[in-house]
Amino acid sequence: MTKLRWGMIGGGEGSQIGPAHRLGAGLDGAFEFTAAALDHRPDAGRAYGQTLGLAADRSYGDWQEMLAGERGRHDRIDLVTVATPNATHFEITKAYLEAGFHVLCEKPMTMTVEEGEEIVRIARTTGQICAVNYGYSGYSLVRHMRAMVARGDLGAIRLVKAEFAHGHHADAADADNPRVRWRYDPAQAGVSAQFADCGIHALHMASFVIGQEVEKLSADTVSCIPSRVLEDDAMVNMRFDGGAVGRLWTSSVALGRQHGLTLQVFGEKGGLRWSQEQPNQLFWMPLGGRLQTIERGEAKLSPEADRTSRVTIGHAEGMPLAFANIYLDLAAAIRAHAAGHPVDPAADLYPRAEDGLRSMAAVFAVAASGRDDGRWVDARPPMFRG
Ligand code: NAI
């Protein structure tokens, strides 16, 4: 099978998320790293691309030059990942979709709900794949939680509790540090800081696992460090369209917490608990039974988990392998798209533009509710209402 050609925008030298994408895309041999515009400084991007092994004529200075260069080639890239700062995602994703490329966009997909709706419409009209990198949904045991809920192991879901609370912006003396300050500045970050950055991961994971979408929410948003305009902590109560109650806590001042992404799901027949910092164990409590540990890599967990477990049981798998599972899904989707075949349901789990849009609607709902003392507000994008 020939490799798919993969391109990347952003993710340059020293970036946080670039290496995880390159590890993830490269793991299965499905993608060949072929083209990139890696840095906001054209020369640095060109040079780093060549260091990573790109041909000189496909290590571009910026995304426009890359679009112009790639669109006319017979061997053009099959997928482009957008891993630039948030405010650029919409413009770049839109341009590549319209030019006929499949896109994996980093989160948040856009800065507004209207932009999110436009991306969904373009993806639907062009038929191009537009994925959003809720990469933590690629963990094997997260896929297994989803499978357990879908096959009825938990019965009806009563409650889902999601957290993404870390302590990396807890130092008040750091509030003026330019690398931190922009995140809490509405002019640069938009209407929300912590919920838009981290809360949407927790929300996506909750929706993904229980197979329900948030309908309405009530948010308590605070700036624990008073000089911040936007929130550094939020507690969000939610109601989902399948009847589940949701509780979500996100924070950047929770000292002592590291990454801090966890999910608990409580149904009529059992409860599940998973933490991203120990991603290879899942705790399962069946009603009337005993608390059990499910290990990633156990035989025949579920098709979704078996497919996405790569390393022998007992050896740690972490975040780049979760990203690799998103790329594995995308490779299957791109090949099926080209051949006009349906995709194996166990492989058809990558997050979509629709998920990116729902996140944006939730971000604006959290901001509106927080401003209004926690009033319950509709969290659905207008395009998905009634
Ligand atoms: P960063 O600031 O560490 O790196 C950004 C990179 O993009 C740099 O190499 C910079 O030179 C490059 N860049 C900036 N503007 C560019 C442009 N116009 N064209 C080409 N390159 C450009 O940022 P980080 O933390 O890597 O975040 C990037 C994106 O990834 C953000 O949207 C962030 O929300 C998202 N992210 C997602 C995570 C996930 O788990 N899915 C985790 C961390 C970040």
Short mmCIF file of C-alpha atoms in Angstrom, two decimals, residues 18-277:
data_model
loop_
_atom_site.label_atom_id
_atom_site.label_comp_id
_atom_site.label_asym_id
_atom_site.label_seq_id
_atom_site.Cartn_x
_atom_site.Cartn_y
_atom_site.Cartn_z
CA GLY A 18 4.57 19.82 16.79
CA PRO A 19 6.63 16.79 17.94
CA ALA A 20 3.56 14.87 19.15
CA HIS A 21 2.00 15.25 15.68
CA ARG A 22 5.15 14.10 13.93
CA LEU A 23 5.44 11.08 16.22
CA GLY A 24 1.75 10.29 15.84
CA ALA A 25 1.59 10.66 12.07
CA GLY A 26 4.76 8.62 11.62
CA LEU A 27 3.99 5.67 13.89
CA ASP A 28 2.14 3.33 11.55
CA GLY A 29 3.91 4.08 8.31
CA ALA A 30 0.63 5.25 6.79
CA PHE A 31 1.85 8.81 6.26
CA GLU A 32 5.03 10.21 4.78
CA PHE A 33 6.01 13.69 6.02
CA THR A 34 6.16 15.48 2.66
CA ALA A 35 5.57 19.23 2.98
CA ALA A 36 5.40 21.91 5.67
CA ALA A 37 5.34 25.58 6.63
CA LEU A 38 6.49 25.08 10.17
CA ASP A 39 7.19 28.50 11.62
CA HIS A 40 5.91 32.09 11.63
CA ARG A 41 9.48 33.04 10.62
CA PRO A 42 9.79 31.84 7.00
CA ASP A 43 13.54 31.16 7.05
CA ALA A 44 13.41 29.30 10.35
CA GLY A 45 10.51 27.20 9.04
CA ARG A 46 12.27 26.36 5.77
CA ALA A 47 15.48 25.40 7.57
CA TYR A 48 13.77 23.27 10.21
CA GLY A 49 11.70 21.46 7.59
CA GLN A 50 14.87 20.42 5.81
CA THR A 51 16.43 19.33 9.10
CA LEU A 52 13.42 17.04 9.48
CA GLY A 53 14.09 15.58 6.03
CA LEU A 54 11.77 17.53 3.74
CA ALA A 55 12.86 18.33 0.19
CA ALA A 56 13.95 21.98 -0.13
CA ASP A 57 11.13 22.79 -2.56
CA ARG A 58 8.50 21.44 -0.17
CA SER A 59 9.76 23.12 2.99
CA TYR A 60 7.80 26.33 2.56
CA GLY A 61 8.10 29.77 4.15
CA ASP A 62 4.42 30.22 4.91
CA TRP A 63 1.06 28.49 4.47
CA GLN A 64 0.04 30.55 1.42
CA GLU A 65 3.24 29.59 -0.42
CA MET A 66 2.60 25.96 0.56
CA LEU A 67 -0.97 26.09 -0.72
CA ALA A 68 0.18 27.54 -4.03
CA GLY A 69 2.99 24.99 -4.30
CA GLU A 70 0.97 21.92 -3.35
CA ARG A 71 -2.33 22.51 -5.12
CA GLY A 72 -0.83 22.18 -8.60
CA ARG A 73 1.24 19.05 -7.97
CA HIS A 74 0.18 15.59 -9.17
CA ASP A 75 1.74 14.21 -5.96
CA ARG A 76 0.21 16.77 -3.66
CA ILE A 77 -0.30 16.14 0.03
CA ASP A 78 -3.30 14.03 1.11
CA LEU A 79 -3.69 15.60 4.55
CA VAL A 80 -2.54 18.82 6.19
CA THR A 81 -2.32 19.39 9.94
CA VAL A 82 -2.85 22.94 11.19
CA ALA A 83 -0.92 23.39 14.45
CA THR A 84 -0.52 27.17 14.52
CA PRO A 85 -1.85 29.55 17.24
CA ASN A 86 -5.63 29.58 17.63
CA ALA A 87 -6.53 32.81 15.81
CA THR A 88 -5.10 31.47 12.52
CA HIS A 89 -6.97 28.13 12.44
CA PHE A 90 -10.10 29.33 10.67
CA GLU A 91 -8.39 31.11 7.79
CA ILE A 92 -5.93 28.30 7.08
CA THR A 93 -8.43 25.44 7.48
CA LYS A 94 -10.95 27.20 5.22
CA ALA A 95 -8.38 27.86 2.49
CA TYR A 96 -7.12 24.26 2.41
CA LEU A 97 -10.59 22.70 2.48
CA GLU A 98 -11.69 24.94 -0.38
CA ALA A 99 -8.60 23.93 -2.34
CA GLY A 100 -9.57 20.26 -1.96
CA PHE A 101 -7.27 19.11 0.84
CA HIS A 102 -8.26 17.03 3.86
CA VAL A 103 -7.44 18.89 7.10
CA LEU A 104 -6.68 18.00 10.72
CA CYS A 105 -7.02 21.26 12.65
CA GLU A 106 -5.79 21.82 16.18
CA LYS A 107 -8.32 22.91 18.77
CA PRO A 108 -10.06 25.29 19.09
CA MET A 109 -11.07 24.97 15.45
CA THR A 110 -12.19 28.61 15.23
CA MET A 111 -12.56 31.72 17.37
CA THR A 112 -16.33 32.19 16.86
CA VAL A 113 -19.45 30.06 16.42
CA GLU A 114 -20.12 31.67 13.02
CA GLU A 115 -16.67 30.63 11.77
CA GLY A 116 -17.29 27.12 13.10
CA GLU A 117 -20.55 26.89 11.18
CA GLU A 118 -18.78 28.07 8.04
CA ILE A 119 -16.14 25.34 8.36
CA VAL A 120 -18.83 22.68 8.85
CA ARG A 121 -20.68 23.94 5.77
CA ILE A 122 -17.50 23.98 3.66
CA ALA A 123 -16.54 20.46 4.77
CA ARG A 124 -20.03 19.19 3.96
CA THR A 125 -20.16 20.98 0.59
CA THR A 126 -16.69 20.00 -0.58
CA GLY A 127 -16.85 16.49 0.89
CA GLN A 128 -13.35 16.98 2.30
CA ILE A 129 -12.47 15.43 5.67
CA CYS A 130 -12.12 18.07 8.36
CA ALA A 131 -10.95 16.64 11.68
CA VAL A 132 -10.22 18.46 14.92
CA ASN A 133 -7.46 17.26 17.19
CA TYR A 134 -9.21 16.22 20.37
CA GLY A 135 -6.27 13.89 20.56
CA TYR A 136 -7.01 12.51 24.00
CA SER A 137 -10.02 10.72 22.52
CA GLY A 138 -7.43 8.55 20.80
CA TYR A 139 -6.34 6.79 24.00
CA SER A 140 -7.16 3.10 23.77
CA LEU A 141 -8.99 2.97 27.10
CA VAL A 142 -11.01 6.09 26.25
CA ARG A 143 -12.14 4.25 23.13
CA HIS A 144 -12.94 1.28 25.38
CA MET A 145 -15.02 3.42 27.74
CA ARG A 146 -17.00 4.60 24.75
CA ALA A 147 -17.50 1.01 23.59
CA MET A 148 -18.64 -0.10 27.07
CA VAL A 149 -21.21 2.70 27.22
CA ALA A 150 -22.42 2.00 23.67
CA ARG A 151 -22.85 -1.74 24.27
CA GLY A 152 -24.87 -1.06 27.42
CA ASP A 153 -22.45 -2.24 30.15
CA LEU A 154 -23.31 0.82 32.26
CA GLY A 155 -27.01 0.98 31.40
CA ALA A 156 -28.44 4.47 31.02
CA ILE A 157 -25.89 7.14 31.91
CA ARG A 158 -26.91 9.20 34.90
CA LEU A 159 -23.87 11.36 35.46
CA VAL A 160 -20.61 12.30 33.78
CA LYS A 161 -17.86 14.18 35.62
CA ALA A 162 -14.97 15.64 33.63
CA GLU A 163 -11.98 17.62 34.86
CA PHE A 164 -9.12 19.38 33.16
CA ALA A 165 -7.49 21.24 36.01
CA HIS A 166 -3.78 22.01 36.20
CA GLY A 167 -1.67 24.44 38.19
CA HIS A 168 0.68 25.86 35.58
CA HIS A 169 -0.60 29.45 35.74
CA ALA A 170 -0.96 29.62 39.51
CA ASP A 171 1.85 32.07 40.19
CA ALA A 172 0.41 35.59 40.52
CA ALA A 173 3.91 36.98 39.93
CA ASP A 174 3.80 35.32 36.50
CA ALA A 175 0.63 37.10 35.43
CA ASP A 176 2.62 39.73 33.51
CA ASN A 177 4.82 37.19 31.77
CA PRO A 178 4.04 37.71 28.05
CA ARG A 179 3.86 33.92 27.47
CA VAL A 180 1.06 33.71 30.04
CA ARG A 181 -0.61 37.14 29.82
CA TRP A 182 -2.01 36.82 26.27
CA ARG A 183 -4.04 33.78 27.29
CA TYR A 184 -6.18 35.89 29.64
CA ASP A 185 -6.43 38.92 27.33
CA PRO A 186 -9.75 39.06 25.40
CA ALA A 187 -8.08 40.87 22.49
CA GLN A 188 -5.90 37.83 21.85
CA ALA A 189 -7.73 34.89 23.42
CA GLY A 190 -11.37 35.74 22.66
CA VAL A 191 -14.23 35.34 25.15
CA SER A 192 -12.72 32.59 27.30
CA ALA A 193 -9.29 31.51 28.52
CA GLN A 194 -9.25 28.31 30.56
CA PHE A 195 -12.49 26.79 29.31
CA ALA A 196 -11.58 27.48 25.66
CA ASP A 197 -8.07 26.07 26.14
CA CYS A 198 -8.66 23.04 28.35
CA GLY A 199 -12.35 22.78 29.24
CA ILE A 200 -13.26 21.90 25.66
CA HIS A 201 -11.01 18.82 25.79
CA ALA A 202 -12.88 17.60 28.88
CA LEU A 203 -16.23 18.39 27.32
CA HIS A 204 -15.37 16.64 24.07
CA MET A 205 -14.19 13.58 25.98
CA ALA A 206 -17.40 13.44 28.03
CA SER A 207 -19.56 13.70 24.88
CA PHE A 208 -17.40 11.22 22.99
CA VAL A 209 -17.57 8.59 25.72
CA ILE A 210 -21.26 8.83 26.58
CA GLY A 211 -22.42 9.43 23.00
CA GLN A 212 -24.48 12.48 23.98
CA GLU A 213 -24.15 16.19 23.22
CA VAL A 214 -24.51 19.04 25.69
CA GLU A 215 -27.78 20.96 25.32
CA LYS A 216 -27.61 23.60 28.06
CA LEU A 217 -25.21 24.68 30.74
CA SER A 218 -24.68 26.93 33.73
CA ALA A 219 -21.17 28.21 34.45
CA ASP A 220 -19.40 29.79 37.39
CA THR A 221 -16.30 31.46 35.92
CA VAL A 222 -13.70 33.26 38.04
CA SER A 223 -10.31 34.92 37.73
CA CYS A 224 -8.56 33.69 40.86
CA ILE A 225 -5.68 35.98 39.92
CA PRO A 226 -7.57 39.31 39.91
CA SER A 227 -5.47 41.06 37.23
CA ARG A 228 -6.80 38.55 34.66
CA VAL A 229 -9.77 39.67 32.59
CA LEU A 230 -10.66 36.17 31.43
CA GLU A 231 -11.29 33.19 33.70
CA ASP A 232 -8.59 30.94 35.11
CA ASP A 233 -11.13 28.61 36.73
CA ALA A 234 -14.62 27.45 35.79
CA MET A 235 -17.18 25.03 37.18
CA VAL A 236 -19.80 24.09 34.62
CA ASN A 237 -23.05 22.19 35.15
CA MET A 238 -24.55 20.62 32.05
CA ARG A 239 -27.50 18.67 30.71
CA PHE A 240 -26.97 16.33 27.77
CA ASP A 241 -29.41 15.44 25.02
CA GLY A 242 -29.64 11.80 26.12
CA GLY A 243 -30.60 12.71 29.68
CA ALA A 244 -27.17 12.62 31.38
CA VAL A 245 -26.19 15.25 33.92
CA GLY A 246 -22.70 16.71 33.44
CA ARG A 247 -20.25 18.33 35.85
CA LEU A 248 -17.06 19.87 34.49
CA TRP A 249 -14.22 21.58 36.39
CA THR A 250 -11.36 23.30 34.61
CA SER A 251 -8.61 25.36 36.21
CA SER A 252 -5.11 26.69 35.62
CA VAL A 253 -4.44 27.57 39.27
CA ALA A 254 -4.83 24.08 40.78
CA LEU A 255 -1.32 23.84 42.21
CA GLY A 256 -0.07 20.29 42.50
CA ARG A 257 -2.12 19.05 39.57
CA GLN A 258 -0.05 18.39 36.48
CA HIS A 259 -2.06 17.74 33.31
CA GLY A 260 -5.21 17.00 35.28
CA LEU A 261 -7.54 15.49 32.67
CA THR A 262 -9.91 12.90 34.17
CA LEU A 263 -13.27 11.38 33.32
CA GLN A 264 -15.80 9.55 35.47
CA VAL A 265 -19.01 8.06 34.08
CA PHE A 266 -21.79 6.75 36.29
CA GLY A 267 -24.64 4.65 34.85
CA GLU A 268 -27.49 2.56 36.22
CA LYS A 269 -25.39 -0.61 36.09
CA GLY A 270 -21.85 0.55 36.78
CA GLY A 271 -19.25 3.31 36.99
CA LEU A 272 -15.97 4.06 35.19
CA ARG A 273 -12.99 6.20 36.20
CA TRP A 274 -10.02 7.12 34.00
CA SER A 275 -7.18 9.59 34.37
CA GLN A 276 -4.96 10.77 31.54
CA GLU A 277 -1.85 10.67 33.71
#
